[in-house]
Amino acid sequence: MAELDDYRADTRSWLDENCPQSLRAGGGGSLYGITGGKKFNPKNPDERVWLERGAEKGLTAPTWPTEYGGGGLSKEQNKILLQCMRELKTPPPLVGFGLTMIGPTLLQYGNDAQKAEHLPNIVQGKIRWCQGYSEPGAGSDLAGLQCRAVEDGDEYVINGSKIWTSNADEADWIFCLVRTDPDAKKQEGITFLLIDMEQPGVTVRPIPLISGSSPFCETFFDDARAHQRNVIHKKNAGWTVAKALLGHERTMIADAFGVGGGGSRLSLADRARKYLPESADGRVSDAALRSEIAQMEIDSKAFGLTVQRSKDAAKAGHQPGPESSMFKVYGTELNMARHELMVRIAGPQALGWEGEGFEDEELQLTRDWLRTRGNSIEGGTSEVQRNIIAKRVLGLPD
Amino acid sequence: MDLVLTEDQEFIRKTAADFVEEKSPVSRFRELRDKQDATGFSRELWKEMADLGWAGIPYAEDVGGADMGFAELAVVLEELGRALAPEPFLSTVLLAGQALALSGNQALAKEWLTKICAGEAVLAVAYQEARSRYDLDAIETQAVKDGTGFKLSGEKVQVLDGHVADAILVSAKADGGVKLFLVPAGAAGLTITRQARLDDRNAALVALDGVSVGADAVVGDGALLANVVDRATVGLCAEMLGGMQQALDLSLEYLKTRKQFDVVIGSFQALKHRAADVFIEIELCKSAVMAAARAIDAGAPDTAKLVSVAKAKCSDAYVLATNEGVQFFGGVGMTDEYDIGFYMKRARAAELSFGDAAFHRDRWATLSGY
């Protein structure tokens, strides 16, 4: 305990000395966090300062091994670090798929050379990653993907396209599922391949969404090339890697959305007070909305406790089951319902698109609500997750 | 306050599960119902449960208890809930027992808790009236000063196990506030009439016509009663959690065996998704019940809010699991022969005890300051 107290004191003073003032108290930073990468060009130069200092200290990937530039922190130390950062309301020094998706996958399935090549670049924010999974013809049926990779000497030649490649227009590398054996059973002919996007055969086109501009892109491969050393795990064994990575993705989505998240700074009750007539007794004056707010908070609380229970069980040595599907379904649907509720609380003030007569936060809410409609689609639809629960947890037949 | 069973709790769970499987399958509840049993539960089995230490789980060792907490009690109640065991846990251990344990009236507490822990007494708490709904203070029963004691008059409804109770704790208005009085079963002016409820659990009308009690019959005040009901609510939630899991298990068994259109109906996606939703809601209830039980044991400041989370979630989830259960079973789900109907009835009775989801949403909002 004393050691942890020391760690807390050291962390507090380090953060206080090193985190730029302009990024504290939740202000001054980019909306989507510090993303790093070759194209990283933040409006606020302090973001780069914070990234470099954080990376040097190992705080961009606090729990990764120190040999790759991680912080080597224990779970307890990491919890303290996050608490200290919350106290200062600092953004994390780095966010992105490198840290949350391909990094953990490389730690699990990468060979020593792959880890040595890629992990330090992730930790230092030098390379930004995007994900190439879905294709126009392979959404929920992901294993039906068609993007081809054919061996040519030491290299693979890649042809096809990937869709919903988040931030592909700003990414440097893409981790991709490609078909390497068109004759095998569909799950068995897939390879997990890392591709450098800085080459003539790769083209990226952003996709506007119903919520306006978006980080989503379509990415095209025309005779793009990747060296064979960039195959993760083994040729034609990519499905195994893909499933592991989807587990990281669902956990990430649940963590991000589930527990009162969704970017809301005001409590639901305070939002209601802002938009509804005052009441004499301090209650939310619309009884129906008040009840809906309470239900939303109760559901969020129960969900948060369930995430905690799952973590406590893991800590006690119980094997985690296919419950990540449950978190994905409930976490995303809760986030969607919360946004629906926030829109109804704001009433007609939620109808703005841009320009005069609406607060920035109201305009953002409208866009955020529209964006949440994708939560139950991306990362495996709610329907696919329910199928997984029915089959793997409840034992119902195909 | 980890949300995971300790080794001791896991052992208690296993013991309770084995006991229920061997001695208290749902068929036992069905038999009691079919023969309109006068007691409505098995006194022998109640004694056995007490001998296993279950009635005394949350009580001190000097009255014969195990000095454990709600985390342990919840584990037992969950298993009993799976089998719809009608023994008087809620009335005797949770309501009356908690009232006595929290009471400053040490003489009464010692006398009755000793009997409760030994399985030698059944007690009831008469807190509900025809128009009180879930408001413990909205009662008309009066306690009028009479010398050093009181005279109690009024009518209580749906008093759990009231028809077989050795003593009844009665709430009444006294000096503007609510007080709880212990009334022995044979008291003059006390009339007890058994009621029949849809869930075939024991309940009774309790009429008091100038029943005399001494000053030493006072167990506590309205605040104590509210605290007791919160604690009993968590116990009820644990029972509900067991019931909803059993309802899902019964449903899954049927979904995996019943064939239509030449395939088992559990292969239909329309049914799979409904089952998955029931599963998720039950998982949330598990966490909520564990957290509420541990909050009571720890005396946590957010206990009342966690109780409301548990009861709001369990009320809706048990009803969902059993409504969907009957739908999964189809026509036979509507027949008395299948057990799923018992669970649907119990889900309703439990939902409408100690406040339904709407009541607890309102309470959550009030406790949260809006």
Short mmCIF file of N, CA and C in Angstrom, two decimals, chain A residues 269 273 282-284 290-291 293-295 297-299 301-303 305-306 308-309 312-313 315-316 318 326 329-330 383 386-387 389-390 393-398, chain B residues 1-4 252 255-256 264 266-267 269 272-273 275-277 279-281 283-284 286-288 290-291 306 309 312-313 316 360-362 364-366 369-370:
data_model
loop_
_atom_site.label_atom_id
_atom_site.label_comp_id
_atom_site.label_asym_id
_atom_site.label_seq_id
_atom_site.Cartn_x
_atom_site.Cartn_y
_atom_site.Cartn_z
N ALA A 269 -30.47 15.20 -15.52
CA ALA A 269 -31.40 16.04 -14.74
C ALA A 269 -31.10 17.52 -14.96
N ARG A 273 -33.46 20.49 -16.42
CA ARG A 273 -33.70 21.77 -15.75
C ARG A 273 -33.47 22.94 -16.71
N GLY A 282 -38.09 21.61 -6.89
CA GLY A 282 -36.77 21.21 -7.36
C GLY A 282 -36.77 19.94 -8.20
N ARG A 283 -37.96 19.37 -8.39
CA ARG A 283 -38.03 18.18 -9.22
C ARG A 283 -38.00 18.56 -10.70
N VAL A 284 -37.58 17.63 -11.52
CA VAL A 284 -37.74 17.81 -12.97
C VAL A 284 -39.25 17.93 -13.23
N ARG A 290 -38.83 12.77 -16.23
CA ARG A 290 -38.13 12.47 -14.97
C ARG A 290 -38.00 10.96 -14.80
N SER A 291 -39.07 10.25 -15.08
CA SER A 291 -39.07 8.80 -14.95
C SER A 291 -38.12 8.16 -15.96
N ILE A 293 -35.47 9.57 -17.22
CA ILE A 293 -34.10 9.88 -16.79
C ILE A 293 -33.68 8.89 -15.71
N ALA A 294 -34.59 8.65 -14.77
CA ALA A 294 -34.27 7.71 -13.68
C ALA A 294 -34.01 6.31 -14.24
N GLN A 295 -34.84 5.88 -15.18
CA GLN A 295 -34.64 4.55 -15.77
C GLN A 295 -33.28 4.47 -16.46
N GLU A 297 -30.61 6.21 -15.78
CA GLU A 297 -29.53 6.18 -14.78
C GLU A 297 -29.46 4.82 -14.07
N ILE A 298 -30.63 4.24 -13.83
CA ILE A 298 -30.66 2.93 -13.17
C ILE A 298 -30.04 1.87 -14.09
N ASP A 299 -30.41 1.91 -15.36
CA ASP A 299 -29.84 0.96 -16.32
C ASP A 299 -28.32 1.15 -16.44
N LYS A 301 -26.34 2.37 -14.18
CA LYS A 301 -25.73 1.89 -12.94
C LYS A 301 -25.61 0.36 -12.96
N ALA A 302 -26.70 -0.30 -13.34
CA ALA A 302 -26.69 -1.77 -13.36
C ALA A 302 -25.67 -2.28 -14.37
N PHE A 303 -25.55 -1.58 -15.50
CA PHE A 303 -24.57 -1.99 -16.51
C PHE A 303 -23.15 -1.78 -15.98
N LEU A 305 -22.19 -1.83 -12.92
CA LEU A 305 -21.93 -2.87 -11.91
C LEU A 305 -21.61 -4.20 -12.59
N THR A 306 -22.22 -4.44 -13.75
CA THR A 306 -21.98 -5.70 -14.45
C THR A 306 -20.58 -5.71 -15.07
N GLN A 308 -18.14 -4.10 -13.78
CA GLN A 308 -17.29 -4.29 -12.60
C GLN A 308 -17.26 -5.75 -12.17
N ARG A 309 -18.43 -6.40 -12.20
CA ARG A 309 -18.50 -7.80 -11.78
C ARG A 309 -17.63 -8.67 -12.69
N ASP A 312 -14.09 -8.06 -11.69
CA ASP A 312 -13.79 -8.70 -10.40
C ASP A 312 -13.63 -10.21 -10.57
N ALA A 313 -14.47 -10.78 -11.44
CA ALA A 313 -14.38 -12.23 -11.67
C ALA A 313 -13.06 -12.58 -12.34
N LYS A 315 -10.31 -10.90 -12.06
CA LYS A 315 -9.29 -10.71 -11.03
C LYS A 315 -9.22 -11.92 -10.11
N ALA A 316 -10.39 -12.54 -9.87
CA ALA A 316 -10.44 -13.71 -8.98
C ALA A 316 -10.06 -14.99 -9.71
N HIS A 318 -11.45 -16.25 -12.57
CA HIS A 318 -12.46 -16.93 -13.39
C HIS A 318 -12.20 -16.62 -14.87
N MET A 326 -22.37 -9.43 -24.76
CA MET A 326 -23.40 -8.79 -23.93
C MET A 326 -23.07 -7.32 -23.71
N VAL A 329 -23.76 -5.33 -26.96
CA VAL A 329 -25.18 -5.06 -27.21
C VAL A 329 -25.70 -4.01 -26.23
N TYR A 330 -25.52 -4.27 -24.96
CA TYR A 330 -26.18 -3.41 -23.97
C TYR A 330 -25.52 -2.04 -23.90
N GLU A 383 -27.63 -7.64 -33.65
CA GLU A 383 -28.24 -8.93 -34.02
C GLU A 383 -27.19 -10.04 -34.04
N ARG A 386 -26.40 -10.87 -30.50
CA ARG A 386 -27.45 -11.71 -29.88
C ARG A 386 -27.35 -13.15 -30.38
N ASN A 387 -27.00 -13.32 -31.64
CA ASN A 387 -26.77 -14.69 -32.14
C ASN A 387 -25.63 -15.36 -31.38
N ILE A 389 -24.58 -14.69 -28.33
CA ILE A 389 -25.04 -15.01 -26.97
C ILE A 389 -25.90 -16.28 -27.01
N ALA A 390 -26.84 -16.32 -27.97
CA ALA A 390 -27.75 -17.47 -28.04
C ALA A 390 -26.98 -18.76 -28.26
N VAL A 393 -23.49 -18.81 -25.29
CA VAL A 393 -23.82 -18.74 -23.86
C VAL A 393 -25.03 -19.61 -23.54
N LEU A 394 -26.07 -19.50 -24.34
CA LEU A 394 -27.32 -20.20 -24.04
C LEU A 394 -27.39 -21.58 -24.68
N GLY A 395 -26.47 -21.87 -25.58
CA GLY A 395 -26.41 -23.21 -26.18
C GLY A 395 -27.55 -23.51 -27.14
N LEU A 396 -28.14 -22.48 -27.72
CA LEU A 396 -29.21 -22.73 -28.69
C LEU A 396 -28.60 -23.12 -30.04
N PRO A 397 -29.27 -24.04 -30.76
CA PRO A 397 -28.65 -24.59 -31.98
C PRO A 397 -28.72 -23.64 -33.17
N ASP A 398 -27.87 -23.88 -34.16
CA ASP A 398 -27.88 -23.08 -35.40
C ASP A 398 -29.17 -23.31 -36.18
N MET B 1 -15.23 -4.24 -1.83
CA MET B 1 -16.58 -4.77 -2.07
C MET B 1 -16.64 -5.41 -3.46
N ASP B 2 -15.86 -6.47 -3.64
CA ASP B 2 -15.83 -7.13 -4.95
C ASP B 2 -17.14 -7.84 -5.25
N LEU B 3 -17.55 -7.76 -6.51
CA LEU B 3 -18.80 -8.42 -6.92
C LEU B 3 -18.50 -9.83 -7.41
N VAL B 4 -18.04 -10.64 -6.47
CA VAL B 4 -17.72 -12.02 -6.81
C VAL B 4 -17.93 -12.83 -5.52
N LEU B 252 -35.12 -22.47 -21.95
CA LEU B 252 -34.05 -22.94 -22.84
C LEU B 252 -34.16 -24.45 -23.08
N LEU B 255 -36.86 -24.83 -25.55
CA LEU B 255 -36.44 -24.35 -26.87
C LEU B 255 -35.51 -25.35 -27.57
N LYS B 256 -34.78 -26.13 -26.75
CA LYS B 256 -33.82 -27.07 -27.34
C LYS B 256 -34.46 -28.42 -27.68
N VAL B 264 -35.82 -27.94 -34.13
CA VAL B 264 -36.07 -27.43 -32.77
C VAL B 264 -36.30 -25.92 -32.85
N GLY B 266 -35.65 -23.61 -30.92
CA GLY B 266 -34.54 -22.78 -30.44
C GLY B 266 -33.59 -22.37 -31.55
N SER B 267 -33.76 -22.95 -32.75
CA SER B 267 -32.90 -22.53 -33.87
C SER B 267 -33.46 -21.28 -34.55
N GLN B 269 -34.24 -17.54 -35.12
CA GLN B 269 -33.58 -16.32 -34.66
C GLN B 269 -34.54 -15.43 -33.86
N LYS B 272 -34.28 -16.81 -30.47
CA LYS B 272 -32.91 -16.65 -29.93
C LYS B 272 -32.70 -15.24 -29.39
N HIS B 273 -33.14 -14.26 -30.16
CA HIS B 273 -32.87 -12.88 -29.75
C HIS B 273 -33.67 -12.50 -28.51
N ALA B 275 -34.47 -14.63 -26.19
CA ALA B 275 -33.77 -15.33 -25.09
C ALA B 275 -32.50 -14.57 -24.70
N ALA B 276 -31.78 -14.07 -25.71
CA ALA B 276 -30.54 -13.32 -25.42
C ALA B 276 -30.86 -12.07 -24.60
N ASP B 277 -31.95 -11.40 -24.93
CA ASP B 277 -32.32 -10.20 -24.17
C ASP B 277 -32.68 -10.54 -22.72
N PHE B 279 -31.47 -13.05 -21.08
CA PHE B 279 -30.18 -13.36 -20.45
C PHE B 279 -29.47 -12.08 -19.99
N ILE B 280 -29.43 -11.09 -20.88
CA ILE B 280 -28.71 -9.86 -20.54
C ILE B 280 -29.35 -9.18 -19.34
N GLU B 281 -30.68 -9.09 -19.35
CA GLU B 281 -31.36 -8.44 -18.22
C GLU B 281 -31.07 -9.17 -16.91
N GLU B 283 -28.36 -10.88 -16.20
CA GLU B 283 -26.98 -10.57 -15.81
C GLU B 283 -26.90 -9.23 -15.09
N LEU B 284 -27.67 -8.25 -15.58
CA LEU B 284 -27.67 -6.94 -14.91
C LEU B 284 -28.26 -7.07 -13.51
N LYS B 286 -28.19 -9.69 -11.57
CA LYS B 286 -27.20 -10.35 -10.71
C LYS B 286 -26.26 -9.32 -10.09
N SER B 287 -25.74 -8.44 -10.93
CA SER B 287 -24.79 -7.44 -10.44
C SER B 287 -25.47 -6.50 -9.46
N ALA B 288 -26.70 -6.09 -9.78
CA ALA B 288 -27.41 -5.13 -8.94
C ALA B 288 -27.71 -5.73 -7.56
N MET B 290 -26.11 -8.27 -6.07
CA MET B 290 -24.85 -8.44 -5.32
C MET B 290 -24.39 -7.10 -4.73
N ALA B 291 -24.49 -6.06 -5.52
CA ALA B 291 -24.02 -4.74 -5.04
C ALA B 291 -24.89 -4.26 -3.89
N LEU B 306 -28.90 1.88 -4.27
CA LEU B 306 -28.61 0.56 -4.84
C LEU B 306 -29.78 -0.40 -4.65
N VAL B 309 -32.05 0.41 -7.44
CA VAL B 309 -31.56 -0.16 -8.71
C VAL B 309 -31.94 -1.64 -8.78
N ALA B 312 -35.86 -2.11 -9.07
CA ALA B 312 -36.36 -1.67 -10.38
C ALA B 312 -35.97 -2.68 -11.45
N LYS B 313 -34.71 -3.10 -11.43
CA LYS B 313 -34.25 -4.04 -12.46
C LYS B 313 -34.91 -5.41 -12.29
N ASP B 316 -38.71 -5.61 -13.35
CA ASP B 316 -38.95 -5.69 -14.79
C ASP B 316 -38.40 -6.98 -15.39
N HIS B 360 -39.63 2.69 -7.78
CA HIS B 360 -38.21 2.83 -7.48
C HIS B 360 -37.50 3.81 -8.41
N ARG B 361 -38.04 4.03 -9.61
CA ARG B 361 -37.52 5.12 -10.44
C ARG B 361 -37.76 6.46 -9.74
N ASP B 362 -38.99 6.60 -9.24
CA ASP B 362 -39.34 7.84 -8.54
C ASP B 362 -38.44 8.03 -7.32
N TRP B 364 -35.42 6.72 -6.81
CA TRP B 364 -34.06 7.02 -7.29
C TRP B 364 -33.93 8.51 -7.62
N ALA B 365 -34.93 9.02 -8.34
CA ALA B 365 -34.88 10.43 -8.75
C ALA B 365 -34.89 11.34 -7.52
N THR B 366 -35.73 11.02 -6.56
CA THR B 366 -35.80 11.83 -5.34
C THR B 366 -34.48 11.77 -4.58
N GLY B 369 -31.90 13.88 -6.03
CA GLY B 369 -32.09 15.33 -5.96
C GLY B 369 -32.79 15.94 -7.16
N TYR B 370 -33.54 15.11 -7.93
CA TYR B 370 -34.33 15.71 -9.03
C TYR B 370 -35.73 15.15 -9.11
#
